[in-house]
Amino acid sequence: MDKPFLDKLRKIDPYVPGEQPQATDVVKLNANENPYPPAPGVQEVLRTFDASSLALYPDANGRRLKAALAGRFGVKPTQVFLGNGSDDVLALAFQSFFCSDQPILYPDITYSFYPVWCDLFRIPYETVPLDADFCVNVRDYDRPNGGIVLPNPNAPTGRGVSLDFLEDLLQHNADCVVIIDEAYVDFGAQSAVPLLNKYENLLIVQTMSKSRSLAGMRIGYALGSETLIATLEAVKNSYNSYTMDALALAVGEASVKEEAYFQDTCRKVIATRERTAEELRALGFTVLPSLTNFLFVTHPKKDASVIFEYLRQKNIFIRYFKLPRIDNYLRITVGTDGQMDRLFAALKEFL
Ligand code: PMP
């Protein structure tokens, strides 16, 4: 049958998130989730939350959570923007700041959602190749552009850049918005927060999904100048006033108040990451230095896709990207020591 309306539908290749296996006895190391539970204060909010309050709309401005984040980062509440996970914040930032005809720039190997948003919002872009060691060269960004987005540390490589690098990047790109995606920054990289009050064109995006064990709650935020944040608010309020639900706002606020638990969880993940890197090197893997909660590895003698499939059969889920330059690499999320022991045992068997 003829369906002439089909020509008018949007055609797009969507982002594909890590698989969420349904089996119970799995070792899930494929989505950079945190293996530890959220802070006790978060659990208390969930136990005592007043369901009848859900009859009302949430605070569209998220004042309490903004105040908590502003306090933690030493900025004004008007320098904080909230969203339904940092994907929501990034998507709104792309729409708010990448509005010129010039291409935006980001690394050739990076978070695979960026090209999807460029396609969705019809933003021109150019990718900038990482060097042979997967490092970013700041001078590659000295050229006319419509904006820059850079994850620090980068994903899926795990490599970070220094504060000097970020300042250099900002100094040479004062005529566009520079977004630093700090999804993994709490696992040992240098945050751009100290540069916030010096560079009005800097937007930092962070998430509670990784270091605060709240991927299921969807809480992301941005820190920036009042000008950038006001623009983001205007775009958000032209689209959906209530991206953050009442429970997420309360949970986020409780999490920010638990600094000691947060620091302790990050320390545990970092310790397991370093131990995992050592074990994998002993098994013959090349392991990139990582400042994240995952490791990016390759084996000189074994095909990454074969290792991936072997582990999958054993109910151990890691991530494999069939993409140029990285199709012989594997991304392994850092789990608990017990989960990593199961990974090592399976790899020993395979090798
Ligand atoms: N940025 C990067 C680099 C990521 O890897 C992720 C996780 N997929 C995100 C942003 C989005 O995380 P979330 O939406 O859970 O905050």
JSON list of C-alpha atoms and ligand atoms in Angstrom, two decimals, residues 15 85-87 90 111 114 151 155 181 183-184 207 209-210 218-219, ligand 1:
[
{"chain": "A", "resi": 15, "resn": "TYR", "atom": "CA", "xyz": [22.57, 6.79, 19.85]},
{"chain": "A", "resi": 85, "resn": "GLY", "atom": "CA", "xyz": [20.68, 13.44, 33.17]},
{"chain": "A", "resi": 86, "resn": "SER", "atom": "CA", "xyz": [23.64, 15.15, 31.55]},
{"chain": "A", "resi": 87, "resn": "ASP", "atom": "CA", "xyz": [22.47, 13.89, 28.13]},
{"chain": "A", "resi": 90, "resn": "LEU", "atom": "CA", "xyz": [24.17, 18.47, 26.72]},
{"chain": "A", "resi": 111, "resn": "TYR", "atom": "CA", "xyz": [31.24, 10.26, 23.21]},
{"chain": "A", "resi": 114, "resn": "TYR", "atom": "CA", "xyz": [27.70, 14.18, 19.92]},
{"chain": "A", "resi": 151, "resn": "PRO", "atom": "CA", "xyz": [34.91, 15.44, 27.45]},
{"chain": "A", "resi": 155, "resn": "ALA", "atom": "CA", "xyz": [35.34, 8.67, 26.68]},
{"chain": "A", "resi": 181, "resn": "ASP", "atom": "CA", "xyz": [31.78, 17.35, 29.52]},
{"chain": "A", "resi": 183, "resn": "ALA", "atom": "CA", "xyz": [30.88, 13.09, 33.25]},
{"chain": "A", "resi": 184, "resn": "TYR", "atom": "CA", "xyz": [33.89, 11.20, 34.69]},
{"chain": "A", "resi": 207, "resn": "THR", "atom": "CA", "xyz": [26.33, 14.12, 36.06]},
{"chain": "A", "resi": 209, "resn": "SER", "atom": "CA", "xyz": [25.07, 9.00, 37.12]},
{"chain": "A", "resi": 210, "resn": "LYS", "atom": "CA", "xyz": [28.66, 7.87, 37.65]},
{"chain": "A", "resi": 218, "resn": "ARG", "atom": "CA", "xyz": [18.65, 10.90, 35.75]},
{"chain": "A", "resi": 219, "resn": "ILE", "atom": "CA", "xyz": [20.31, 13.95, 37.29]},
{"chain": "B", "resi": 1, "resn": "PMP", "atom": "N1", "xyz": [28.90, 12.34, 28.75]},
{"chain": "B", "resi": 1, "resn": "PMP", "atom": "C1", "xyz": [29.65, 11.25, 28.60]},
{"chain": "B", "resi": 1, "resn": "PMP", "atom": "C2", "xyz": [31.05, 11.40, 28.10]},
{"chain": "B", "resi": 1, "resn": "PMP", "atom": "C3", "xyz": [29.12, 9.98, 28.89]},
{"chain": "B", "resi": 1, "resn": "PMP", "atom": "O1", "xyz": [29.87, 8.88, 28.72]},
{"chain": "B", "resi": 1, "resn": "PMP", "atom": "C4", "xyz": [27.80, 9.88, 29.38]},
{"chain": "B", "resi": 1, "resn": "PMP", "atom": "C5", "xyz": [27.23, 8.52, 29.73]},
{"chain": "B", "resi": 1, "resn": "PMP", "atom": "N2", "xyz": [26.68, 7.82, 28.66]},
{"chain": "B", "resi": 1, "resn": "PMP", "atom": "C6", "xyz": [27.06, 11.05, 29.50]},
{"chain": "B", "resi": 1, "resn": "PMP", "atom": "C7", "xyz": [27.64, 12.25, 29.19]},
{"chain": "B", "resi": 1, "resn": "PMP", "atom": "C8", "xyz": [25.61, 11.03, 29.91]},
{"chain": "B", "resi": 1, "resn": "PMP", "atom": "O2", "xyz": [25.36, 10.58, 31.19]},
{"chain": "B", "resi": 1, "resn": "PMP", "atom": "P1", "xyz": [23.97, 10.83, 31.92]},
{"chain": "B", "resi": 1, "resn": "PMP", "atom": "O3", "xyz": [22.95, 11.22, 30.87]},
{"chain": "B", "resi": 1, "resn": "PMP", "atom": "O4", "xyz": [23.64, 9.55, 32.58]},
{"chain": "B", "resi": 1, "resn": "PMP", "atom": "O5", "xyz": [24.21, 11.94, 32.88]}
]
